[in-house]
XYZ file of C-alpha atoms in Angstrom:
159
model
C 103.973 58.085 114.927
C 102.699 59.792 111.927
C 102.425 56.269 109.411
C 100.327 55.097 112.300
C 98.173 57.621 111.983
C 97.874 58.052 108.113
C 97.360 54.172 108.068
C 94.796 54.718 111.078
C 92.548 57.051 109.657
C 93.225 54.885 106.088
C 91.395 51.925 107.296
C 88.660 54.020 108.922
C 87.648 55.629 105.778
C 87.552 52.452 104.119
C 85.805 50.701 106.891
C 83.243 53.660 106.513
C 83.319 53.374 102.588
C 82.620 49.365 102.717
C 79.978 49.675 105.217
C 78.056 52.364 103.507
C 78.696 50.253 99.672
C 77.448 46.967 101.811
C 74.096 49.071 103.145
C 73.117 49.854 99.545
C 74.162 53.735 99.590
C 76.953 55.088 96.749
C 80.011 56.321 97.999
C 79.523 60.565 97.892
C 81.329 61.910 95.086
C 84.130 63.852 96.060
C 84.048 67.854 94.415
C 86.360 69.368 92.131
C 88.909 71.197 93.970
C 86.965 74.857 94.752
C 87.954 78.022 93.044
C 88.037 81.745 93.941
C 88.372 84.597 91.601
C 89.192 88.438 92.552
C 87.966 91.617 90.360
C 88.319 95.167 90.566
C 87.123 98.104 88.560
C 85.911 101.845 88.135
C 82.707 102.995 87.241
C 81.191 106.255 86.906
C 77.098 106.462 86.691
C 76.802 107.188 83.005
C 78.554 103.674 82.017
C 76.684 100.541 81.313
C 78.153 98.231 84.226
C 80.837 95.514 84.680
C 80.312 92.588 83.616
C 81.345 88.757 84.486
C 80.155 85.297 84.162
C 79.222 82.475 86.241
C 81.947 80.823 86.768
C 80.156 77.235 87.486
C 76.814 75.849 86.859
C 74.731 73.354 89.272
C 76.911 74.783 92.119
C 76.675 77.150 94.296
C 78.503 80.134 93.779
C 78.914 83.076 96.582
C 79.520 86.668 95.180
C 80.656 89.400 97.696
C 81.145 93.038 96.554
C 82.917 95.754 98.479
C 82.558 99.360 97.341
C 83.884 103.071 97.738
C 82.014 106.221 96.175
C 85.121 108.973 95.499
C 87.667 106.663 97.342
C 84.820 106.898 100.735
C 83.058 103.854 102.602
C 78.862 104.381 101.731
C 76.640 104.773 104.238
C 76.739 102.238 107.082
C 77.148 99.174 104.821
C 79.598 99.420 102.023
C 79.174 95.704 100.574
C 76.289 93.863 99.144
C 76.458 89.600 98.076
C 74.691 86.877 96.669
C 74.492 83.335 96.823
C 73.291 82.059 93.164
C 73.267 79.320 91.684
C 72.453 78.334 87.136
C 70.853 75.668 85.716
C 73.145 73.864 83.256
C 69.339 72.921 81.091
C 66.965 75.791 81.558
C 69.558 78.253 82.033
C 67.802 80.129 85.073
C 69.617 81.543 87.437
C 68.499 81.285 91.326
C 69.584 83.594 94.562
C 69.396 84.806 97.582
C 71.035 88.636 97.899
C 71.914 90.740 100.705
C 71.667 94.125 100.424
C 74.275 96.621 102.092
C 71.287 97.653 104.911
C 71.110 94.034 105.409
C 67.438 93.369 103.511
C 67.290 89.498 102.558
C 65.841 88.812 99.189
C 65.742 85.413 97.013
C 64.631 85.285 93.620
C 64.639 83.783 90.009
C 64.973 84.571 86.917
C 62.053 82.225 85.844
C 60.250 84.984 87.800
C 61.302 87.874 85.758
C 63.244 89.209 88.594
C 66.742 90.779 87.294
C 68.350 92.990 90.748
C 70.112 90.518 92.860
C 71.788 93.021 95.733
C 71.687 96.956 96.499
C 74.948 98.861 97.594
C 71.864 102.044 99.342
C 73.645 105.039 100.336
C 72.579 106.920 103.942
C 69.977 108.423 102.073
C 68.490 105.446 101.079
C 69.154 105.832 97.111
C 70.775 102.940 95.383
C 74.665 103.465 94.608
C 75.348 100.426 92.372
C 72.768 97.107 91.642
C 73.999 93.480 90.670
C 71.961 92.694 88.488
C 71.363 89.698 85.524
C 72.992 90.980 82.577
C 72.013 87.905 80.608
C 72.794 84.145 79.818
C 75.425 83.252 82.348
C 76.314 86.484 83.610
C 75.943 88.924 85.541
C 76.762 92.993 85.986
C 77.063 95.670 88.830
C 75.664 98.845 87.760
C 76.305 102.294 89.352
C 73.038 104.073 89.836
C 71.983 107.580 90.245
C 72.652 108.038 94.056
C 76.180 107.939 92.722
C 75.651 110.618 89.885
C 79.055 112.290 88.949
C 81.009 110.187 91.175
C 83.692 107.293 90.760
C 82.892 103.743 92.200
C 85.616 101.520 92.891
C 84.439 98.294 93.437
C 86.082 94.950 94.426
C 83.801 91.488 93.608
C 85.286 88.061 95.549
C 83.750 84.957 93.618
C 83.541 81.688 95.778
C 82.737 78.353 93.843
């Protein structure tokens, strides 16, 4: 029974591709297997930040960051994120960023934008930001709202 299902699915796929090719439609390119990276680091507000590279050009890359300041959650939400892509020819980075308070914004480096997303505390101050570091690198930088505190950051990168 299992072989019959496999054969039927394969035959159906071949028929769809043949029909598309006969109609002048090219077969879709198969994407490489998706990637995933998990990073964890600790930072204080007097440090320059933690850098990491955008792993691929010309594809959407999702970056999710969870944070704890002095071992505790920050305000109502302790997550901030961005969906980014880097153009392989110009080197420009475009993104849609979501702050920890739910604000969403879009930007790109050609317009001079540098901050992708923010982690805000209950007092509205920035505790951390995700920003452009230069080239294909991004950086998480702890801000003055978390002054003198130990920040632990958990970064997940999907591509």
